[in-house]
Coordinates of C-alpha atoms in Angstrom, one line a residue:
Chain A
N1 CA -16.0 19.7 -157.6
A2 CA -16.9 17.2 -154.9
G3 CA -14.7 14.5 -156.4
V4 CA -15.7 11.0 -155.4
T5 CA -18.4 10.7 -152.7
Q6 CA -19.6 7.7 -150.8
T7 CA -22.6 7.2 -148.6
P8 CA -23.1 6.1 -145.9
K9 CA -19.9 6.6 -143.9
F10 CA -20.8 3.9 -141.4
Q11 CA -23.3 1.1 -141.5
V12 CA -24.2 -1.8 -139.2
L13 CA -26.2 -4.7 -140.7
K14 CA -27.5 -8.0 -139.4
T15 CA -26.6 -11.2 -141.2
G16 CA -28.9 -11.7 -144.1
Q17 CA -29.9 -8.1 -144.6
S18 CA -29.3 -6.4 -147.9
M19 CA -28.1 -2.9 -148.6
T20 CA -26.6 -0.6 -151.3
L21 CA -23.4 1.4 -150.8
Q22 CA -23.6 4.5 -152.9
C23 CA -20.7 6.0 -154.9
A24 CA -20.8 9.1 -157.1
Q25 CA -18.2 11.2 -159.0
D26 CA -18.7 14.5 -160.7
M27 CA -15.5 14.5 -162.8
N28 CA -17.0 12.7 -165.8
H29 CA -14.7 9.8 -165.2
E30 CA -15.3 6.7 -167.4
Y31 CA -13.7 4.2 -165.0
M32 CA -15.0 3.4 -161.6
S33 CA -14.2 0.6 -159.2
W34 CA -15.0 -0.8 -155.7
Y35 CA -12.3 -2.1 -153.3
R36 CA -12.6 -3.7 -149.9
Q37 CA -9.9 -3.2 -147.3
D38 CA -9.4 -5.7 -144.5
P39 CA -6.6 -5.6 -141.9
G40 CA -3.4 -7.1 -143.3
M41 CA -5.0 -7.7 -146.7
G42 CA -4.5 -4.4 -148.5
L43 CA -7.2 -3.3 -150.9
R44 CA -8.9 -6.0 -153.1
L45 CA -10.8 -5.2 -156.2
I46 CA -14.5 -6.3 -156.0
H47 CA -16.0 -5.0 -159.3
Y48 CA -15.1 -2.4 -161.8
S49 CA -16.7 -0.5 -164.7
V50 CA -15.1 1.0 -167.8
G51 CA -18.1 3.0 -168.7
A52 CA -21.9 3.3 -168.4
G53 CA -23.5 -0.1 -169.0
I54 CA -20.3 -2.0 -168.7
T55 CA -19.2 -3.8 -165.5
D56 CA -16.8 -6.7 -164.8
Q57 CA -15.7 -8.7 -161.8
G58 CA -12.5 -8.1 -159.9
E59 CA -10.7 -10.4 -157.5
V60 CA -13.4 -10.9 -154.8
P61 CA -16.9 -10.4 -156.5
N62 CA -18.9 -13.1 -154.6
G63 CA -21.8 -11.7 -152.6
Y64 CA -21.8 -8.3 -154.4
N65 CA -23.6 -6.9 -157.4
V66 CA -23.0 -3.7 -159.3
S67 CA -24.6 -1.8 -162.1
R68 CA -23.6 1.4 -164.0
S69 CA -26.6 3.1 -165.5
T70 CA -25.0 6.5 -165.5
T71 CA -21.4 7.8 -165.8
E72 CA -21.7 9.4 -162.4
D73 CA -23.0 6.6 -160.2
F74 CA -21.7 3.1 -159.4
P75 CA -23.6 1.5 -156.5
L76 CA -22.5 -1.6 -154.8
R77 CA -25.2 -4.0 -153.6
L78 CA -24.8 -6.6 -150.9
L79 CA -27.5 -9.2 -151.5
S80 CA -27.4 -11.1 -148.2
A81 CA -24.9 -9.7 -145.8
A82 CA -22.5 -12.0 -144.0
P83 CA -20.0 -11.3 -141.2
S84 CA -17.2 -12.0 -143.7
Q85 CA -18.3 -8.8 -145.5
T86 CA -17.3 -6.7 -142.5
S87 CA -14.8 -4.3 -144.0
V88 CA -14.0 -0.8 -145.2
Y89 CA -15.2 -0.2 -148.7
F90 CA -13.6 2.3 -151.1
C91 CA -14.9 3.5 -154.4
A92 CA -12.4 4.9 -156.9
S93 CA -12.5 6.5 -160.3
S94 CA -10.2 7.6 -163.1
R95 CA -10.7 9.4 -166.3
T96 CA -10.4 6.2 -168.4
S97 CA -9.3 2.6 -167.8
T98 CA -5.9 3.5 -169.2
S99 CA -5.5 6.6 -167.0
Y100 CA -2.9 6.4 -164.3
E101 CA -4.2 8.4 -161.4
Q102 CA -7.2 7.0 -159.4
Y103 CA -9.2 9.1 -157.1
F104 CA -10.6 7.4 -154.0
G105 CA -13.7 8.2 -152.1
P106 CA -13.7 8.6 -148.3
G107 CA -14.8 5.0 -147.6
T108 CA -17.7 3.3 -146.0
R109 CA -17.1 1.2 -142.8
L110 CA -19.5 -1.7 -142.8
T111 CA -20.0 -4.1 -139.9
V112 CA -22.2 -7.2 -140.2
T113 CA -23.3 -8.8 -137.0
Chain B
G1 CA -3.8 -12.8 -162.3
E2 CA -1.3 -10.4 -160.8
N3 CA 0.1 -11.0 -157.3
V4 CA 1.9 -8.3 -155.4
E5 CA 4.0 -9.0 -152.2
Q6 CA 5.1 -6.2 -149.9
H7 CA 7.7 -6.2 -147.2
P8 CA 8.1 -5.4 -144.4
S9 CA 4.7 -5.3 -142.8
T10 CA 5.9 -2.8 -140.2
L11 CA 8.8 -0.5 -140.1
S12 CA 10.0 1.8 -137.3
V13 CA 12.6 4.4 -138.0
Q14 CA 14.0 7.4 -136.1
E15 CA 13.2 10.9 -137.4
G16 CA 15.8 11.8 -140.0
D17 CA 16.6 8.3 -141.0
S18 CA 15.7 6.7 -144.3
A19 CA 12.9 4.1 -144.9
V20 CA 12.7 1.5 -147.7
I21 CA 9.7 -0.6 -148.6
K22 CA 10.0 -3.3 -151.2
C23 CA 7.4 -5.0 -153.4
T24 CA 7.6 -7.8 -155.9
Y25 CA 5.1 -8.6 -158.6
S26 CA 4.3 -11.7 -160.6
D27 CA 2.9 -10.6 -164.0
S28 CA 5.6 -9.5 -166.5
A29 CA 2.9 -7.6 -168.4
S30 CA 2.5 -5.1 -165.6
N31 CA 3.8 -1.7 -166.5
Y32 CA 2.5 0.8 -164.0
F33 CA 3.5 0.8 -160.3
P34 CA 1.9 3.4 -158.0
W35 CA 2.5 4.0 -154.3
Y36 CA -0.3 5.1 -151.9
K37 CA -0.1 6.6 -148.5
Q38 CA -3.0 6.0 -146.1
E39 CA -3.3 7.8 -142.8
L40 CA -5.5 6.4 -140.1
G41 CA -9.2 6.6 -141.0
K42 CA -8.5 8.3 -144.3
R43 CA -8.6 7.3 -148.0
P44 CA -5.5 6.2 -149.9
Q45 CA -3.6 9.0 -151.5
L46 CA -1.2 8.6 -154.5
I47 CA 2.3 9.8 -153.5
I48 CA 4.4 8.7 -156.4
D49 CA 4.2 6.3 -159.4
I50 CA 6.5 4.8 -162.0
R51 CA 6.0 3.3 -165.4
S52 CA 7.9 0.4 -166.8
N53 CA 9.9 2.5 -169.3
V54 CA 11.9 4.2 -166.5
G55 CA 14.1 2.8 -163.7
E56 CA 13.8 5.5 -161.1
K57 CA 11.7 8.5 -160.2
K58 CA 12.2 11.1 -157.5
D59 CA 9.9 13.7 -155.9
Q60 CA 11.6 15.6 -153.2
R61 CA 12.2 13.2 -150.3
I62 CA 10.4 10.3 -152.0
A63 CA 11.9 8.1 -154.7
V64 CA 10.8 4.9 -156.4
T65 CA 13.0 2.4 -158.2
L66 CA 11.9 -0.4 -160.6
N67 CA 13.8 -3.5 -161.7
K68 CA 11.7 -5.1 -164.4
T69 CA 14.1 -8.0 -164.8
A70 CA 13.7 -9.0 -161.2
K71 CA 10.1 -7.9 -161.1
H72 CA 10.5 -5.7 -158.0
F73 CA 10.1 -2.1 -157.1
S74 CA 10.9 -0.1 -154.0
L75 CA 9.9 3.1 -152.2
H76 CA 12.6 5.2 -150.6
I77 CA 11.8 8.0 -148.1
T78 CA 14.7 10.1 -147.0
E79 CA 15.0 12.4 -144.0
T80 CA 11.8 10.9 -142.5
Q81 CA 9.5 13.1 -140.5
P82 CA 6.7 12.3 -138.0
E83 CA 4.1 13.2 -140.6
D84 CA 5.4 10.4 -142.8
S85 CA 3.9 7.9 -140.2
A86 CA 1.2 6.1 -142.1
V87 CA 0.4 2.8 -144.0
Y88 CA 2.0 2.6 -147.4
F89 CA 0.7 0.4 -150.2
C90 CA 2.4 -0.6 -153.4
A91 CA 0.3 -1.6 -156.4
A92 CA 0.7 -2.9 -160.0
S93 CA -1.4 -2.8 -163.1
E94 CA -1.3 -4.4 -166.5
S95 CA -0.6 -2.9 -169.8
G96 CA -3.7 -1.3 -171.2
T97 CA -5.6 -1.3 -167.9
A98 CA -3.7 1.1 -165.8
S99 CA -6.7 1.7 -163.6
K100 CA -7.1 -1.9 -162.6
L101 CA -4.8 -2.2 -159.6
T102 CA -3.5 -5.1 -157.6
F103 CA -2.3 -3.9 -154.2
G104 CA 0.3 -5.2 -151.7
T105 CA -0.7 -5.8 -148.2
G106 CA 0.7 -2.6 -146.8
T107 CA 3.6 -1.4 -144.6
R108 CA 2.9 0.5 -141.4
L109 CA 5.7 3.1 -141.1
Q110 CA 6.3 4.6 -137.7
V111 CA 8.6 7.6 -137.4
T112 CA 9.8 8.1 -133.9
L113 CA 11.3 11.3 -132.4

């Protein structure tokens, strides 16, 4: 069991570029989510999904798109990167939306110049 | 939506002393309150959690208390050790969506020898 995996670990983008952060889990979890972590701000929810084909917005969704075509994968797309999106991004999953324990991936550190 | 406030932002204690971190939440519908520990460059790890139907929970040197009337909960670490040094986050979630968490801004705990 690899748990929750994220790629890449580090990424540098120029303003205006687009990219996709990958997240996958092999625990057959229904619920997956994306958080961003900024200094002094804690973790803030970007988007989440309660199952394949179902996504919803979190607290800070602007500038990000998600889709959930399979149970295993939940990619996060940055449409046109901005310096304000410089952050550490964590993907997390749990068995269902009412499950208490969430499993976090190792994170992706993104810098936008 | 939910708002979680966490204090203090930094805390320095001597090895062997106790540490207390406090959080307040705004949504009376919240019923699940986890605490995460994050070491430098690592992912958040769940260390203890409490549900709204109990007032206190203990796991070895770590305990969490919950006051639903006042809408606040606290993390207590006794006999602190250098390996307790990390950033600690509290979080809260609503009834029926335990996986959708709102995090506090974190407390950097430094345990000195």
